[in-house]
PDB file of N, CA and C and ligand atoms in Angstrom:
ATOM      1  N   UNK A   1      34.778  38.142 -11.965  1.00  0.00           N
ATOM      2  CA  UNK A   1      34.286  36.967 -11.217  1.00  0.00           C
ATOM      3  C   UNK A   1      32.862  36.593 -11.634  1.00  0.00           C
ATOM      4  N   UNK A   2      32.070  37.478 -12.084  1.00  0.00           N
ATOM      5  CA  UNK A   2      30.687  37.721 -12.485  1.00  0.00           C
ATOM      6  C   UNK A   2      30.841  36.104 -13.759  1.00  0.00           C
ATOM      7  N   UNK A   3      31.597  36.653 -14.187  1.00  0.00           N
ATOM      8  CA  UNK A   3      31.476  35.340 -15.869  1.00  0.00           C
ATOM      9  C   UNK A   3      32.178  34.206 -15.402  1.00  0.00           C
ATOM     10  N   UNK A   4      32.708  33.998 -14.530  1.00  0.00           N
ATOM     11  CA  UNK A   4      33.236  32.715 -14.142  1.00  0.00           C
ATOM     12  C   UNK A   4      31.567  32.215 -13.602  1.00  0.00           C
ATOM     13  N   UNK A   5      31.110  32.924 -12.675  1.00  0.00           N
ATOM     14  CA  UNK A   5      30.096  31.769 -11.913  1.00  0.00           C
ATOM     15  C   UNK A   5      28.852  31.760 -13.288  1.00  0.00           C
ATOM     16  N   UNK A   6      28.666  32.943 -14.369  1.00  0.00           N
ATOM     17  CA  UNK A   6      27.953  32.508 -15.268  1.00  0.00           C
ATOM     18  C   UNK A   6      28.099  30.636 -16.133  1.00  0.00           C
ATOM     19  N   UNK A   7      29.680  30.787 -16.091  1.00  0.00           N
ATOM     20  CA  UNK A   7      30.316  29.856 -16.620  1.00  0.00           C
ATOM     21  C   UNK A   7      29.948  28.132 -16.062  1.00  0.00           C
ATOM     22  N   UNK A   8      29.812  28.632 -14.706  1.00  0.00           N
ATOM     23  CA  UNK A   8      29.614  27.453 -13.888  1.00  0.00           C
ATOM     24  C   UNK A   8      28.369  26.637 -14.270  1.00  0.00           C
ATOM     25  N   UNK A   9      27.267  27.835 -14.464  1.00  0.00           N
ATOM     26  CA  UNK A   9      26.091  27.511 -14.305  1.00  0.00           C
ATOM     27  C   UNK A   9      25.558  26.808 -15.595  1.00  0.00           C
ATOM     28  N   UNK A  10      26.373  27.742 -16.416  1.00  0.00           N
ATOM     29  CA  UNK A  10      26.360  27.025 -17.698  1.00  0.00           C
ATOM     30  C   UNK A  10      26.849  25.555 -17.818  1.00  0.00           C
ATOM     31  N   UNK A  11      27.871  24.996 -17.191  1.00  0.00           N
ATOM     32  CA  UNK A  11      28.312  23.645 -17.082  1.00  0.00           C
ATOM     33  C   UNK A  11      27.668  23.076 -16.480  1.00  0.00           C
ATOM     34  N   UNK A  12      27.027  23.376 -15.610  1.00  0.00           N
ATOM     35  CA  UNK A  12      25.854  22.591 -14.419  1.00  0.00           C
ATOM     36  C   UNK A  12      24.555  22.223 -15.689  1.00  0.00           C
ATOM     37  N   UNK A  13      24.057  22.977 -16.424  1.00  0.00           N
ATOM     38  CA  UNK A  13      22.999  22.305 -17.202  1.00  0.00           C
ATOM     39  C   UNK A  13      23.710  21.905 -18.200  1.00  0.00           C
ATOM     40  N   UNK A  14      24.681  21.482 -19.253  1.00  0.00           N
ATOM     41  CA  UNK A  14      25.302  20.965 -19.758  1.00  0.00           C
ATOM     42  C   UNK A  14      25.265  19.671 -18.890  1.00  0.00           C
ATOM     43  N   UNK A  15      25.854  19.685 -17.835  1.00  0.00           N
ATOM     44  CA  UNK A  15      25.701  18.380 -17.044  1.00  0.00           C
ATOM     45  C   UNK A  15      24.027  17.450 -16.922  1.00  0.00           C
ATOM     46  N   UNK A  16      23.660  18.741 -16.936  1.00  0.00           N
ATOM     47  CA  UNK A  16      22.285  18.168 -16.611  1.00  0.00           C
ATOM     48  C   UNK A  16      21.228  17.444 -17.416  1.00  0.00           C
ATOM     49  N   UNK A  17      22.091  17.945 -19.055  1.00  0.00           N
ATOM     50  CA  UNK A  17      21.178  17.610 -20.169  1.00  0.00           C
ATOM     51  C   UNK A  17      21.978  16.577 -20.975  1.00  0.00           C
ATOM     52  N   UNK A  18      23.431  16.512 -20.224  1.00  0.00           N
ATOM     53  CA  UNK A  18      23.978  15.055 -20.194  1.00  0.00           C
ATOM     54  C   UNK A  18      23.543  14.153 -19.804  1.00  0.00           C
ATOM     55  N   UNK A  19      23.264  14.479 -18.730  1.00  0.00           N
ATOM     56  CA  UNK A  19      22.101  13.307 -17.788  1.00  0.00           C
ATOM     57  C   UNK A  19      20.596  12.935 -18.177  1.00  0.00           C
ATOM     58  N   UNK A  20      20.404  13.750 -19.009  1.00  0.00           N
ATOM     59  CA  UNK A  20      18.966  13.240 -19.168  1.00  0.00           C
ATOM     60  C   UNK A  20      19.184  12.512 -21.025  1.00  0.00           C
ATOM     61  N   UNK A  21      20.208  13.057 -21.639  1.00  0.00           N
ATOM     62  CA  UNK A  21      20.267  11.930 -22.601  1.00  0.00           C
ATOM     63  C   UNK A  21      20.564  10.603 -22.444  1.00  0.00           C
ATOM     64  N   UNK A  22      21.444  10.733 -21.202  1.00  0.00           N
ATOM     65  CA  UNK A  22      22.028   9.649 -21.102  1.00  0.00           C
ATOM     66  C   UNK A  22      20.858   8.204 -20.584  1.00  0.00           C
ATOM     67  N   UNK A  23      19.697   9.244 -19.690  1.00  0.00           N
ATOM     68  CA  UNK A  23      18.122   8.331 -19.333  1.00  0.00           C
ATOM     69  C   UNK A  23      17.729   7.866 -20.383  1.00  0.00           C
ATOM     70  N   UNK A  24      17.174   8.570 -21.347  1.00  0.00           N
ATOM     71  CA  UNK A  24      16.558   8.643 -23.059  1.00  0.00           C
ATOM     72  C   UNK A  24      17.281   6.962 -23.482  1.00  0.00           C
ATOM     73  N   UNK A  25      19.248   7.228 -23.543  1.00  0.00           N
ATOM     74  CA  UNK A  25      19.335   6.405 -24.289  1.00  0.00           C
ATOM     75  C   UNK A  25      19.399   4.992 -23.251  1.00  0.00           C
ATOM     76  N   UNK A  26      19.065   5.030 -22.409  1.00  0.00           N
ATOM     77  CA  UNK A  26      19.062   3.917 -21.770  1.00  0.00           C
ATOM     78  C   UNK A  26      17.982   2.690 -21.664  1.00  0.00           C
ATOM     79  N   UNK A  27      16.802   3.797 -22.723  1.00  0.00           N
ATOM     80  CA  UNK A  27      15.557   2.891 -22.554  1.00  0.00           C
ATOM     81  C   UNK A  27      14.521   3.674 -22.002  1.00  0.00           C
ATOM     82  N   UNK A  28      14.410   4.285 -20.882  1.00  0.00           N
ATOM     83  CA  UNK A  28      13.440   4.784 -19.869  1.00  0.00           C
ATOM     84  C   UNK A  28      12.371   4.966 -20.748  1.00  0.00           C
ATOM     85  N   UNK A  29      12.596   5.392 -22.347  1.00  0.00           N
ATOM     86  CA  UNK A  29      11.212   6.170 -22.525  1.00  0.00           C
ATOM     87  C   UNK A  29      10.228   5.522 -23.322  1.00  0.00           C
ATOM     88  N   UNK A  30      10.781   3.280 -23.314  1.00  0.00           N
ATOM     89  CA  UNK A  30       9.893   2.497 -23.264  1.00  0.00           C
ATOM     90  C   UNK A  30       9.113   1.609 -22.115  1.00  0.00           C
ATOM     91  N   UNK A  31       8.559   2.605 -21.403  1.00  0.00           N
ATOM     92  CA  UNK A  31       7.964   2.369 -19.876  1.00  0.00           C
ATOM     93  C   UNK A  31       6.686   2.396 -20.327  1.00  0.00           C
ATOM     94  N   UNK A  32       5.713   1.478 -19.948  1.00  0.00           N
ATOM     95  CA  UNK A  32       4.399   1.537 -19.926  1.00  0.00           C
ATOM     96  C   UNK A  32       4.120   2.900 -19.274  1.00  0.00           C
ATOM     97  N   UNK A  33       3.009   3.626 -19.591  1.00  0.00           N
ATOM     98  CA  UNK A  33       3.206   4.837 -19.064  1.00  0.00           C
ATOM     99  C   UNK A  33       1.378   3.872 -17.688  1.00  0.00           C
ATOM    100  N   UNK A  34       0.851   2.964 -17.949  1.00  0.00           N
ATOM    101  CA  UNK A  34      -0.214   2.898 -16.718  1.00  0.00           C
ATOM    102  C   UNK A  34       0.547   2.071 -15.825  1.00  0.00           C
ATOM    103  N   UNK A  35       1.341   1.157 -15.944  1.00  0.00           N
ATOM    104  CA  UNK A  35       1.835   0.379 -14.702  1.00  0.00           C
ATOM    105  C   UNK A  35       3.605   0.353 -14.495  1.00  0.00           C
ATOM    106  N   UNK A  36       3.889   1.670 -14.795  1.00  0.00           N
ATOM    107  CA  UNK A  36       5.575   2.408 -15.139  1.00  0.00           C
ATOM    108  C   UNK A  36       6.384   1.398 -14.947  1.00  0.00           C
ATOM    109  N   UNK A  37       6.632   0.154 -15.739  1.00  0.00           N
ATOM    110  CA  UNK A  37       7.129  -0.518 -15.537  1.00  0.00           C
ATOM    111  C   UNK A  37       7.941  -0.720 -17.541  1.00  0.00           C
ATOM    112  N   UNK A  38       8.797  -1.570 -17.571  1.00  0.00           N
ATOM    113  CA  UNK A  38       9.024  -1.686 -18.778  1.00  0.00           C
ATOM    114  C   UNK A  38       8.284  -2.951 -19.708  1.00  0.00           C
ATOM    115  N   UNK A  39       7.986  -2.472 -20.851  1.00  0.00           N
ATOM    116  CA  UNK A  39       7.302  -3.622 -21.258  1.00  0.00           C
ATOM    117  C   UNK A  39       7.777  -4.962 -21.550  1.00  0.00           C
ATOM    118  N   UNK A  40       7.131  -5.910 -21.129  1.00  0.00           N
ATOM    119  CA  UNK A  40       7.116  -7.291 -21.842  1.00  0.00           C
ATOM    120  C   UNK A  40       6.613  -7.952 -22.812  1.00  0.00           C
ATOM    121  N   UNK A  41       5.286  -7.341 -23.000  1.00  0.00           N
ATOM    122  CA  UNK A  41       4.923  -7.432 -24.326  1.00  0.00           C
ATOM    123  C   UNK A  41       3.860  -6.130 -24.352  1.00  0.00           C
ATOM    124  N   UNK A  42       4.898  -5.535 -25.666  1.00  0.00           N
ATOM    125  CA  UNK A  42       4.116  -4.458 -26.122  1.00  0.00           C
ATOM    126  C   UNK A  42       2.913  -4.274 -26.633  1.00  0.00           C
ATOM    127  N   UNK A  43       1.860  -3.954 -26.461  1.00  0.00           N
ATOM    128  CA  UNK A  43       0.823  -4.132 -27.680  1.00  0.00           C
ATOM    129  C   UNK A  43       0.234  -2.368 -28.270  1.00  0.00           C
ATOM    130  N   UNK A  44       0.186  -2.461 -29.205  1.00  0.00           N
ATOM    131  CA  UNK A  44      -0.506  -1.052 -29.736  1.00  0.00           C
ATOM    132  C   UNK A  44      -2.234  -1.790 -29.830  1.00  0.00           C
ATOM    133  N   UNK A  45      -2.763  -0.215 -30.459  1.00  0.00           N
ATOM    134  CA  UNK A  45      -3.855  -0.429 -30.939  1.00  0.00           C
ATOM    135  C   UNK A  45      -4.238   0.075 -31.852  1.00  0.00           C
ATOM    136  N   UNK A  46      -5.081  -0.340 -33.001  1.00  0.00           N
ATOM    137  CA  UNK A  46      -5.308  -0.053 -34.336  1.00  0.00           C
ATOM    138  C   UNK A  46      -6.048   0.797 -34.523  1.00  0.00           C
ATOM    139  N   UNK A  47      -6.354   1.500 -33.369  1.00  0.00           N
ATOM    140  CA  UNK A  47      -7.265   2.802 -33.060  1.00  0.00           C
ATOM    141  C   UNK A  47      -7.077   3.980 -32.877  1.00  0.00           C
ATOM    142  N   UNK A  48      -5.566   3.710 -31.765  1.00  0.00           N
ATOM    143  CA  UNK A  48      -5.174   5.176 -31.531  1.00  0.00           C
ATOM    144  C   UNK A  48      -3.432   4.898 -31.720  1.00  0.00           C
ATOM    145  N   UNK A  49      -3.084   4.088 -31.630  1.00  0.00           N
ATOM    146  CA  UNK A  49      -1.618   3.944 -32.110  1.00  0.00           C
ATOM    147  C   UNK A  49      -0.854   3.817 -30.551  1.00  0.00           C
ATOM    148  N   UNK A  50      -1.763   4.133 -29.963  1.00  0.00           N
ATOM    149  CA  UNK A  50      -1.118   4.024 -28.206  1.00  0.00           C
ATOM    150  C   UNK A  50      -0.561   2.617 -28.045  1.00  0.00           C
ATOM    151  N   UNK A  51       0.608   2.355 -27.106  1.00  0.00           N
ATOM    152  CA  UNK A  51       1.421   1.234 -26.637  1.00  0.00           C
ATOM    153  C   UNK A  51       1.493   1.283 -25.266  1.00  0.00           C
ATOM    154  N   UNK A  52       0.781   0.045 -24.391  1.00  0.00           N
ATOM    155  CA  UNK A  52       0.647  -0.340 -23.620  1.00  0.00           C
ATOM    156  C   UNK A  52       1.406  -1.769 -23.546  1.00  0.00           C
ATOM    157  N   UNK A  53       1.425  -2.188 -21.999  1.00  0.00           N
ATOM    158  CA  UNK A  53       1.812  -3.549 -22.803  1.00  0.00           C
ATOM    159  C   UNK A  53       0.536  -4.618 -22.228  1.00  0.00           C
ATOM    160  N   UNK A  54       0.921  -5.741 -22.564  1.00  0.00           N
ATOM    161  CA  UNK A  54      -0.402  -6.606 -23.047  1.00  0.00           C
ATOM    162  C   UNK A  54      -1.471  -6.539 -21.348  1.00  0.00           C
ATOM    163  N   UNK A  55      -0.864  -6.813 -20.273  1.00  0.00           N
ATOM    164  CA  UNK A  55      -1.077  -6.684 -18.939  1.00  0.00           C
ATOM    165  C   UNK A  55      -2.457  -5.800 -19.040  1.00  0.00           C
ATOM    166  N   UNK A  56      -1.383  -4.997 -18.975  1.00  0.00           N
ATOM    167  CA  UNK A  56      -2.407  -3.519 -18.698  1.00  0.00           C
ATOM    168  C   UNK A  56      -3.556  -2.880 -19.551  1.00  0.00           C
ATOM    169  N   UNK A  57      -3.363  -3.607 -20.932  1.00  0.00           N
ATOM    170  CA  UNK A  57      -4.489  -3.421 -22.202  1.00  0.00           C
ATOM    171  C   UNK A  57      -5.314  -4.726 -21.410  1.00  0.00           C
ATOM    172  N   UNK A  58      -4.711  -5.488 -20.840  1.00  0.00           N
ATOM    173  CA  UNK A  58      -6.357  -6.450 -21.190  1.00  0.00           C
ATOM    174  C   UNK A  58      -7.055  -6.186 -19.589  1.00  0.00           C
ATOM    175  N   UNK A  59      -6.459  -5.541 -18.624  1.00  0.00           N
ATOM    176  CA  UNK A  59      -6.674  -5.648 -17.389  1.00  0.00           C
ATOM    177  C   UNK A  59      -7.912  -4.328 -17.984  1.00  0.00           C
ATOM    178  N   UNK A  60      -7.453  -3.438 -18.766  1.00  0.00           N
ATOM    179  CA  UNK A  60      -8.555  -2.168 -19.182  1.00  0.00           C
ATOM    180  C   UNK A  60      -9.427  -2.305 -19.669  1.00  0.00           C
ATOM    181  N   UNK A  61      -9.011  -3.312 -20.718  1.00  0.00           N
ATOM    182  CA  UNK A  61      -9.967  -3.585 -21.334  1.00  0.00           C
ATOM    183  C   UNK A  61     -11.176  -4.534 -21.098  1.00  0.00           C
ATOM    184  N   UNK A  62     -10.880  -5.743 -19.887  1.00  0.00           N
ATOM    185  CA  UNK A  62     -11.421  -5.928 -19.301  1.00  0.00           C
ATOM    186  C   UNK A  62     -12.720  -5.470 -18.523  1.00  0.00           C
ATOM    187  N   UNK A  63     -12.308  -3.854 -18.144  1.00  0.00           N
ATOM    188  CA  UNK A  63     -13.452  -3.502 -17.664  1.00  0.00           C
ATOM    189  C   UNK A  63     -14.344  -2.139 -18.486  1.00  0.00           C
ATOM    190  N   UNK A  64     -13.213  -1.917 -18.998  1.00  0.00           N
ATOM    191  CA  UNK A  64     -13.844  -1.295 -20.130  1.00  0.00           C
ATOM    192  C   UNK A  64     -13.338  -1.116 -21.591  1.00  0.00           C
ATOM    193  N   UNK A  65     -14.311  -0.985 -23.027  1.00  0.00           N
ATOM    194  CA  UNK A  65     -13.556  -0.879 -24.004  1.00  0.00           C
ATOM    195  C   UNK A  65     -12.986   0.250 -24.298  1.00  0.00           C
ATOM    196  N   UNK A  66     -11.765   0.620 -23.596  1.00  0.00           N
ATOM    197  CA  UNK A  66     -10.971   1.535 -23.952  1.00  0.00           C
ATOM    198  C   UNK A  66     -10.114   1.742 -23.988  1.00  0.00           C
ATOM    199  N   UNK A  67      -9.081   3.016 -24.761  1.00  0.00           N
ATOM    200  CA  UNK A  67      -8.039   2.953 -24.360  1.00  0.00           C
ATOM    201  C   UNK A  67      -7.409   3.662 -23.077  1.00  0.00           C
ATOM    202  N   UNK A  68      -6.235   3.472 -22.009  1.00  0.00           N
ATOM    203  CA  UNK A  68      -6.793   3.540 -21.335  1.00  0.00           C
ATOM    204  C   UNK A  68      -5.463   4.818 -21.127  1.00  0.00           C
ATOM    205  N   UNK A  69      -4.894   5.331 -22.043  1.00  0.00           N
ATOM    206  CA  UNK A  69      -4.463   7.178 -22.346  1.00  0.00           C
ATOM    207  C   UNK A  69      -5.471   7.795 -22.795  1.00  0.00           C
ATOM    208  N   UNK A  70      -6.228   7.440 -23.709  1.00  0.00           N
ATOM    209  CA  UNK A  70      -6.568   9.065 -24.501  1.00  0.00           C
ATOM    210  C   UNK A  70      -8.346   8.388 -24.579  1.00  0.00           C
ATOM    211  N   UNK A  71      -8.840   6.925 -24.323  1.00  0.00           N
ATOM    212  CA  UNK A  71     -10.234   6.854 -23.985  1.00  0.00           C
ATOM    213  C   UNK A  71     -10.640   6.435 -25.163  1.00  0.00           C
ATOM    214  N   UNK A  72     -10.202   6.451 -26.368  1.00  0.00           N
ATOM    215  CA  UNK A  72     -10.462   5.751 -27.577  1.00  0.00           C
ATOM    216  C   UNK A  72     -11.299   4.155 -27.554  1.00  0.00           C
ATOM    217  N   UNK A  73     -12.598   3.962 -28.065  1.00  0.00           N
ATOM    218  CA  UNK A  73     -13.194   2.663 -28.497  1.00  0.00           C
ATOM    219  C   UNK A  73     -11.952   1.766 -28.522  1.00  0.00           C
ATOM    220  N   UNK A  74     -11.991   0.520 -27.922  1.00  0.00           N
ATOM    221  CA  UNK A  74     -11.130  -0.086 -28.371  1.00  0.00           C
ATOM    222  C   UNK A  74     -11.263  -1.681 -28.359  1.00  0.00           C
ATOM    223  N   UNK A  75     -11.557  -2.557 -29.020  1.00  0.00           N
ATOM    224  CA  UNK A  75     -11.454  -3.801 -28.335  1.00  0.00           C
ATOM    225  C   UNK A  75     -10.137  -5.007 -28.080  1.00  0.00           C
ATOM    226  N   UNK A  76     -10.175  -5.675 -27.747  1.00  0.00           N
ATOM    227  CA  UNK A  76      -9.040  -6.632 -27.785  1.00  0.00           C
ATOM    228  C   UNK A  76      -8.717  -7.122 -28.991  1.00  0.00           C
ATOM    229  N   UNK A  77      -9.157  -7.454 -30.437  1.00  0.00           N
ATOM    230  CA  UNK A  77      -9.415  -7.588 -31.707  1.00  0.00           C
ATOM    231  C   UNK A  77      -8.295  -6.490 -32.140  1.00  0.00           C
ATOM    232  N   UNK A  78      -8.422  -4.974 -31.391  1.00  0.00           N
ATOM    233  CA  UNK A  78      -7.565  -4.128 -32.749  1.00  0.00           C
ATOM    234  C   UNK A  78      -6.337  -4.229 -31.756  1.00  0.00           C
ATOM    235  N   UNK A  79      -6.039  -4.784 -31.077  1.00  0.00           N
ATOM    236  CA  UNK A  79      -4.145  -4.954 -30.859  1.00  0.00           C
ATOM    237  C   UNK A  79      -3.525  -5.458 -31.319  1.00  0.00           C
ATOM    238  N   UNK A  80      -1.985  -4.929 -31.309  1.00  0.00           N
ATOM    239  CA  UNK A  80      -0.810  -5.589 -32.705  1.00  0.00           C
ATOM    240  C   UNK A  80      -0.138  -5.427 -31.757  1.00  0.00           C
ATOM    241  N   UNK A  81       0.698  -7.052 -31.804  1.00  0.00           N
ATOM    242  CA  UNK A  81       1.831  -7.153 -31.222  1.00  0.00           C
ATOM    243  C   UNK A  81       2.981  -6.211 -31.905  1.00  0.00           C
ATOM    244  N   UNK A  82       3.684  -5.439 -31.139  1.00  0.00           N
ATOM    245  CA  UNK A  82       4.914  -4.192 -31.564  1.00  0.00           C
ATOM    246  C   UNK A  82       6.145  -4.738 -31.130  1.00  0.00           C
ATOM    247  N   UNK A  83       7.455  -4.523 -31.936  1.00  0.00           N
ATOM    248  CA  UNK A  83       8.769  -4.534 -31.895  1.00  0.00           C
ATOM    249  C   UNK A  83       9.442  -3.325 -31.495  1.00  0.00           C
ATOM    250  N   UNK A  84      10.053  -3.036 -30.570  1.00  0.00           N
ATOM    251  CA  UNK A  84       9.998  -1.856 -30.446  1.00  0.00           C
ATOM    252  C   UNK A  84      11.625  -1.733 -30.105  1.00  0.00           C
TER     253      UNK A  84
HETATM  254 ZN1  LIG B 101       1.794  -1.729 -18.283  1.00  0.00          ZN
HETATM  255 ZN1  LIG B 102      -5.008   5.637 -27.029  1.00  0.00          ZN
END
């Protein structure tokens, strides 16, 4: 009985890591990560390679020049619109 409920448990994360590919391929893991929302317009920066989308880069940048993951110099000048 011991390897049956091993068995179980084993199918339970099988299930579980079904489920989380199945998030992955659905998109989730193009979410703005400052306003967790999905982007509308993506923008990187030519500084740190970070993708925000345009909202939330200029609302940061606005008050300060940075980026606003990892704190990188940044101005409105080094963003590239991204295809993603
Ligand atoms: Zn955003
Ligand atoms: Zn950055």
């Amino acid at each position: 009985m011991c390897k049956d409920s091993n068995l179980t448990t084993l199918e339970a994360l099988k299930c579980r890591i079904r489920d989380l590919e199945k998030q992955l391929s659905r998109g989730d893991r193009y979410k703005c990560l400052i306003c967790m929302d999905c982007y509308t317009i993506p923008l990187t920066s030519i500084q740190c390679w970070h993708v925000h989308c345009e909202e939330c880069w200029l609302r940061t940048l606005g008050a300060k020049k940075l980026c606003p993951q990892c704190n990188t110099i940044t101005s409105p000048g080094d963003l590239r619109r991204v295809y993603l």
